[in-house]
Phi, psi and omega in degrees: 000135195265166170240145175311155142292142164275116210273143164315170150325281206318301207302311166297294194329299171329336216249303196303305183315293183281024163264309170340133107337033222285130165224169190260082205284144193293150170245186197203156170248119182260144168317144153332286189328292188286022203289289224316129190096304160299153179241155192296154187262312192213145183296158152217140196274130203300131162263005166210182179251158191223108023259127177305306206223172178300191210194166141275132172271351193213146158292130151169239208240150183241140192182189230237123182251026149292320165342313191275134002253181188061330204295127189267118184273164186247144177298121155239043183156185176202135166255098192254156154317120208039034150220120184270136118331106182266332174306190174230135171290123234222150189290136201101330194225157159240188177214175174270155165179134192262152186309112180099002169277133176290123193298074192329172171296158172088308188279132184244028158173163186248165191252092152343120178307340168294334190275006175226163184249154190222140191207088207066268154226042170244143147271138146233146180257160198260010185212162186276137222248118168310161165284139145101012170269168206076338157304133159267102189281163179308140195048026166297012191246304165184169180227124159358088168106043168255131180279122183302242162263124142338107165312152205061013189279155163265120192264153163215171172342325167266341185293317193273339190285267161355298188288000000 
């Protein structure tokens, strides 16, 4: 049995490439459930910015970081996740705050609760605290009117979450 000659690659691919077609596939609007795997039809674009306001990234104290280290504050609130502090942080003071709450006026960074010592309604923090750490600023994610997925993206699970 004799053997074929063997073509380069290039030579092939060329070969395979002009029997293709290009058509135009139809699109379609599908249940979610059935996204996984599919590819997207038209790009899409954020409808809102994600994080709407700056955030905590951590539990702990939202303060000033000049304030840092030792200094002691005095607590005057909490910023929990959909319930905010509505005051403002003030030179001295903190609030309390949870992960994904929003990061009030006055305050440029949050101190993690391991890193402070709290004793009634003082805090100190035990380290010098950067400016903006621990923070998620608004729209670190994506911002409103931003392009998302791409036509032709292939969604899988995290992809469909996202949209």
């Amino acid at each position: 049995m004799s053997k074929a000659p063997l073509l380069p690659v290039s030579e092939a691919l060329s070969r395979i490439l002009a029997g293709a077609r290009a058509r135009k596939l139809e699109t379609e609007i599908i249940r979610i459930e059935e996204a996984d795997g599919r590819v997207l039809a038209r790009d899409c674009s954020a409808k809102r910015t994600q994080p709407p306001r700056d955030v905590s990234a951590m539990d702990g104290f939202a303060l000033r970081s000049s304030d840092t280290p030792g200094t002691a504050l005095t607590i005057i609130g909490e910023s929990a996740a959909g319930h905010p502090f509505s005051g403002a942080v003030q030179a001295g003071q903190a609030i309390r705050i949870n992960t994904g709450a929003y990061v009030p006026a006055g305050a440029d960074s949050v101190v993690m609760v391991e890193q402070t010592e709290v004793s009634g309604d003082t805090v100190i923090p035990q380290i010098t605290v950067p400016l903006g750490a621990h923070i998620r600023r608004a729209g670190q994610d994506f911002a409103r009117g931003e392009p998302g997925l791409m036509r032709g993206t292939r969604l899988n699970p995290g992809k469909i979450a996202l949209l």
